[in-house]
Coordinates of C-alpha atoms and ligand atoms in Angstrom, one line a residue:
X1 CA -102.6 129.0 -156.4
X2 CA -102.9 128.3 -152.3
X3 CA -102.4 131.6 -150.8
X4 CA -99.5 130.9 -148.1
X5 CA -100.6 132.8 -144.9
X6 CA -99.0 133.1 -141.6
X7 CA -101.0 134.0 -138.5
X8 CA -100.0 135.2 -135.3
X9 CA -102.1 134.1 -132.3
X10 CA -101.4 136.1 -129.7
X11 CA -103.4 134.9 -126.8
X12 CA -103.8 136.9 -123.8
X13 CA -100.6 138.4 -123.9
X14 CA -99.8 142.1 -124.3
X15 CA -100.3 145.4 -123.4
X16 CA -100.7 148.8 -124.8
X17 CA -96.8 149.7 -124.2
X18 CA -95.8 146.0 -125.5
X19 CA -97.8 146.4 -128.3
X20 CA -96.4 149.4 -129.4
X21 CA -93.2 148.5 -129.1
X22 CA -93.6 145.1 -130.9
X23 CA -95.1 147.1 -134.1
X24 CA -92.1 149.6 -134.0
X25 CA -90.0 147.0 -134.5
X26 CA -91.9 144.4 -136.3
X27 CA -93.7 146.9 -139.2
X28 CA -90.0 147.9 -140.6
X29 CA -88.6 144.4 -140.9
X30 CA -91.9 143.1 -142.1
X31 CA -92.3 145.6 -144.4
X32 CA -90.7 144.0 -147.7
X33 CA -92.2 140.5 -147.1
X34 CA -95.5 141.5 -146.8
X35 CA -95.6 144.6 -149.5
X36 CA -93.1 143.5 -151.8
X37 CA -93.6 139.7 -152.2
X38 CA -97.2 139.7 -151.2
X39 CA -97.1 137.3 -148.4
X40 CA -100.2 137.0 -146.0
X41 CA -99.5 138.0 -142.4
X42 CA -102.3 138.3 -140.1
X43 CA -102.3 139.4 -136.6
X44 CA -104.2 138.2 -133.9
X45 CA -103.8 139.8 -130.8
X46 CA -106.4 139.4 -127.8
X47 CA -110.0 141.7 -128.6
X48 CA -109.6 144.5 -126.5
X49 CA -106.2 145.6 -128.5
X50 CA -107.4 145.0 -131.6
X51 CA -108.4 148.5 -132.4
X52 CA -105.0 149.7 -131.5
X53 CA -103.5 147.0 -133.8
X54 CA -105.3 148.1 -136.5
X55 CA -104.2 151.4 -136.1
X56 CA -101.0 151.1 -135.6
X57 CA -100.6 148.5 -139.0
X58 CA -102.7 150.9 -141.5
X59 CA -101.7 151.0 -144.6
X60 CA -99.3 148.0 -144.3
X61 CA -101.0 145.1 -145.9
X62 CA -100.8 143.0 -143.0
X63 CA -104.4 141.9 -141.7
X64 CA -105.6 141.7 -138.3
X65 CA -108.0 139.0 -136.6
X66 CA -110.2 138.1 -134.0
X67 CA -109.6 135.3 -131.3
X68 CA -113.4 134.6 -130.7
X69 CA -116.6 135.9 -131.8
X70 CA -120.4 135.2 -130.0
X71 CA -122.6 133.4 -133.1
X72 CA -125.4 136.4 -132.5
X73 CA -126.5 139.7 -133.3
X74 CA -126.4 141.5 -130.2
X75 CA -128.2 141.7 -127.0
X76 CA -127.3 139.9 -123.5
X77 CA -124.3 137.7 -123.7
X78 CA -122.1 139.6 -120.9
X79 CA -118.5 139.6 -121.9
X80 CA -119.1 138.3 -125.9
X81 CA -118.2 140.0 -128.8
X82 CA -120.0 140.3 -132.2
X83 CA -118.6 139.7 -136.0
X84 CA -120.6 143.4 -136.5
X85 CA -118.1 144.5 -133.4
X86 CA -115.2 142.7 -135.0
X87 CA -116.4 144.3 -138.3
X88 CA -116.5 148.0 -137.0
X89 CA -112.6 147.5 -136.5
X90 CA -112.1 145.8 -140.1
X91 CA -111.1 142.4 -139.1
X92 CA -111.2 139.9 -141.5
X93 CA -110.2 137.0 -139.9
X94 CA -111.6 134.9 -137.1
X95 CA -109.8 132.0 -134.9
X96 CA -112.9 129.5 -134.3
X97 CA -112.3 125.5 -132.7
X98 CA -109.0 126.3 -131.2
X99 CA -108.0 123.4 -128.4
X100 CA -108.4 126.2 -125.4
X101 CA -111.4 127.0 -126.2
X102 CA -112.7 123.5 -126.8
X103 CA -111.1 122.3 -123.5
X104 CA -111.0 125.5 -121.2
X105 CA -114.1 126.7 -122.1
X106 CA -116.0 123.7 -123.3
X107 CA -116.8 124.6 -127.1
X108 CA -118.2 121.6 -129.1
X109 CA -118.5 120.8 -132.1
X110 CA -121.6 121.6 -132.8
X111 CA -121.0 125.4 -131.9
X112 CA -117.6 125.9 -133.1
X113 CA -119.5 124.8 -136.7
X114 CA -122.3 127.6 -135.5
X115 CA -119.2 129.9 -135.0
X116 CA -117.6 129.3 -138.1
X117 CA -121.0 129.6 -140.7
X118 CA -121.5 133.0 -138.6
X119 CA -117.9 134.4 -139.5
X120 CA -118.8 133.7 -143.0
X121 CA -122.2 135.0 -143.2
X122 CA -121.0 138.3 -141.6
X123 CA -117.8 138.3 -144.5
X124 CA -115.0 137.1 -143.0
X125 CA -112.9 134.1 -142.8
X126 CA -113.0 131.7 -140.2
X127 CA -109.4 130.1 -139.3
X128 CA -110.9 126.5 -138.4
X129 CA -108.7 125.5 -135.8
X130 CA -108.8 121.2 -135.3
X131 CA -105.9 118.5 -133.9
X132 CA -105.6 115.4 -131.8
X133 CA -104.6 115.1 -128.8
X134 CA -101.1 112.9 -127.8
X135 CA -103.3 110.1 -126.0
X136 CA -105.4 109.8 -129.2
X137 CA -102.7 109.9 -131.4
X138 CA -101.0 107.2 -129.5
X139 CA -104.6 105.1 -130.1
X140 CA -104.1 105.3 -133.8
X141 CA -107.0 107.5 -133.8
X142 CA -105.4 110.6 -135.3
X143 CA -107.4 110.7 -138.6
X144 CA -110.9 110.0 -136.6
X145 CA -110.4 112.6 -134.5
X146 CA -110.0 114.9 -137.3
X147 CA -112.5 114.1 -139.4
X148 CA -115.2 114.3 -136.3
X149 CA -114.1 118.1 -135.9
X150 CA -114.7 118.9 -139.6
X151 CA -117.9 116.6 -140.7
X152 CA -119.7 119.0 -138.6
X153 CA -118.6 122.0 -140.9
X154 CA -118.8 120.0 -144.3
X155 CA -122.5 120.0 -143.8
X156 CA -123.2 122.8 -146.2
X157 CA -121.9 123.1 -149.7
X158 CA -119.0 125.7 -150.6
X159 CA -117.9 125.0 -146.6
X160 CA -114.4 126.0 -147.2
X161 CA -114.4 128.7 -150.2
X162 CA -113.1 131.4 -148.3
X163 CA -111.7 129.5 -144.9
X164 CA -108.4 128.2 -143.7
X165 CA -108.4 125.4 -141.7
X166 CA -105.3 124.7 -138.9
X167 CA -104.1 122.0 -137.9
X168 CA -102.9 122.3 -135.0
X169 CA -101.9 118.7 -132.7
X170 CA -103.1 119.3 -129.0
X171 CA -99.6 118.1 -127.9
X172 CA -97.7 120.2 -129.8
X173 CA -99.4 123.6 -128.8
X174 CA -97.1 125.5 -126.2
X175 CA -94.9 122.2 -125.9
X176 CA -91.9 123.8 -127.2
X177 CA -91.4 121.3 -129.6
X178 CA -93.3 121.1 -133.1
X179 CA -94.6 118.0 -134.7
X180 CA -92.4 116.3 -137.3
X181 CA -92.3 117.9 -140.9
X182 CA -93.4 114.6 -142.4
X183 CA -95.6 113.8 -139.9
X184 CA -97.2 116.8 -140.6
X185 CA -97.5 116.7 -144.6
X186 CA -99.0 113.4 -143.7
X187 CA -102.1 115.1 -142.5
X188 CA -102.1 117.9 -144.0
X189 CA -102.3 115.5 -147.4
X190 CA -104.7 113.7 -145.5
X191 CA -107.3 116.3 -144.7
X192 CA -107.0 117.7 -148.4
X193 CA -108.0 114.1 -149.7
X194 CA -110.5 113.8 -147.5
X195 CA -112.3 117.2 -148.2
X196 CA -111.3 116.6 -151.9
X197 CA -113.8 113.6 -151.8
X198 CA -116.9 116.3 -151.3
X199 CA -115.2 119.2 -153.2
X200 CA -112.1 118.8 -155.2
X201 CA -112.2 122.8 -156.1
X202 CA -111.9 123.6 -152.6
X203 CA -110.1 121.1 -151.6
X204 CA -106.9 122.4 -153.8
X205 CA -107.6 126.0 -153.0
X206 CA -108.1 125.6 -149.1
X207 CA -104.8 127.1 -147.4
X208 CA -104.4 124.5 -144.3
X209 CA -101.9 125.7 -142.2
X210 CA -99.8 124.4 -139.0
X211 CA -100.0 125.6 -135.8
X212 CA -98.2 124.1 -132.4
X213 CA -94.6 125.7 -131.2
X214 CA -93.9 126.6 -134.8
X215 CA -90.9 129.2 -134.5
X216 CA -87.7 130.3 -136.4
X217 CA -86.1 127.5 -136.5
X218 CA -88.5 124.5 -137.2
X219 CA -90.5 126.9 -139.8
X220 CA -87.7 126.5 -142.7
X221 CA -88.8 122.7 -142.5
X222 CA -92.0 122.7 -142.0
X223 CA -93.4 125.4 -143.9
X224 CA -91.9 123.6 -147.1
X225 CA -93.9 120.9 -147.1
X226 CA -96.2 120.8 -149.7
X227 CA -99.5 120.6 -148.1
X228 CA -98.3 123.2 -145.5
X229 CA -99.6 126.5 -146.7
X230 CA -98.2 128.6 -143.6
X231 CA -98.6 128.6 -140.3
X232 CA -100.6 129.8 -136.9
X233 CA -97.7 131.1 -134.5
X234 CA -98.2 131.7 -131.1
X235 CA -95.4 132.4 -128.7
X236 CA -93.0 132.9 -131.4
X237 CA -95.2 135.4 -132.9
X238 CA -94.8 137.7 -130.0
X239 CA -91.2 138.6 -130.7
X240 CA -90.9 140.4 -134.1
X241 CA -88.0 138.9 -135.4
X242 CA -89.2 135.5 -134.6
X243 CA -92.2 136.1 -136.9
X244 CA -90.1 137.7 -139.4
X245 CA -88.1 134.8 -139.9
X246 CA -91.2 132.7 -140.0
X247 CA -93.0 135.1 -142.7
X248 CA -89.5 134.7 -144.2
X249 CA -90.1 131.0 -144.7
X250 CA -93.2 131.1 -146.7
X251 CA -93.3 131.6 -150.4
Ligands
PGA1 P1 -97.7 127.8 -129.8 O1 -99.3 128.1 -130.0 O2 -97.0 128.3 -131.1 O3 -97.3 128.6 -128.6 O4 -97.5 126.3 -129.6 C1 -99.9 127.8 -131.2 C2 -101.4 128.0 -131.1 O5 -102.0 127.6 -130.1 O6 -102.1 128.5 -132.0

């Protein structure tokens, strides 16, 4: 069985007051979903919080992770953050690939994959974030693209045991309007096949989740498909009963 997941990536948004506040609100009403019926909810809010998130959802069942993490021990790399860091306030999860860091800040492919085999040495699991943007999808050029962000990855064996990749179309991030359901199962199927070709094991057991203006309303539909294993919310997922009724959608 796929464990179903839903992540919420909260970007740089927050505070210490906001925070708060959303936890008051979100840990009561999340409470049954995530104790009761076992469903995966992982928070993701920007580093500097995280210990505060962790403390505020102890004991819970719901799982925090990071946004980024520096592929290194330790030593100078002003204003990174180590998995050994990330460690020390029991995250388990790790966004690596997402479009803003490959376009704002330049990540390619060859060091999101250096990213991604560091999460996992270190123990944790790297959320492998990888989507077309609407230019290439318009080319045809959809599957290409897709397959160029994970053949780096797929270079060692067992890549994905203990990874979840997202998909996550460029145009649909922050657009306010999600891809089609179908459209979507299309590539999720897609991307199973193809990693199925090198390892049909982990291939079946890889959750591979959607992420781009995913929300209350289109996660009913989307989240049914059956290649859709949950999702990676972000501005939804920084009102509590918006991600509520999303965690309320996967099963
Ligand atoms: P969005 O962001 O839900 O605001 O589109 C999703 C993401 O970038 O992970």
């Amino acid at each position: 069985m796929r464990q179903k997941i839903v992540a919420a990536n909260w970007k740089m948004h927050g505070s210490i007051s906001k925070i708060k506040l959303f936890m008051k609100e979100f840990l009561p009403l999340a409470k049954f979903f995530v104790e009761e019926l076992n469903r995966q909810c992982i928070i993701i809010p920007p580093t500097i919080y995280i210990p505060l998130a962790q403390e505020l959802i102890a004991d819970t069942g719901i799982k925090i992770g990071a946004q980024n993490v520096y592929p290194g021990v330790q030593g100078a790399v002003t204003g990174e953050v180590s998995a050994d860091m990330l460690k020390d306030y029991n995250c388990q999860y790790v966004l690596v690939g997402h479009s803003e860091r490959r376009q704002i800040f330049k990540e390619d492919a060859k060091f999101i994959a250096q990213k991604f085999f560091h999460i996992k040495e270190y123990g944790m699991i790297p959320i492998l974030c990888i989507g077309e943007t609407w230019e290439e999808r318009s080319a045809g050029l959809t599957e290409e693209v897709l397959t160029k962000q994970l053949l780096p990855i797929m270079s060692e064996d067992n890549c994905f045991k203990n990874a979840v990749v997202a998909y996550e179309p460029v145009w649909a991030i922050g657009a306010g309007k999600a891809a089609q359901p179908d459209e979507v199962q299309a590539v999720h199927s897609f991307l199973r096949a193809f990693i199925a070709n090198f390892n049909y094991n982990e291939a079946s057991l890889l959750p591979i989740i959607y992420g781009g203006s995913l929300n209350e309303k289109n996660a009913v539909s989307l989240l049914q498909m059956p290649d859709v294993d949950g999702g990676l919310v972000g501005s939804a997922s920084l009102e509590p009963q918006k991600l509520v009724e999303i965690i309320k959608c996967i099963n």
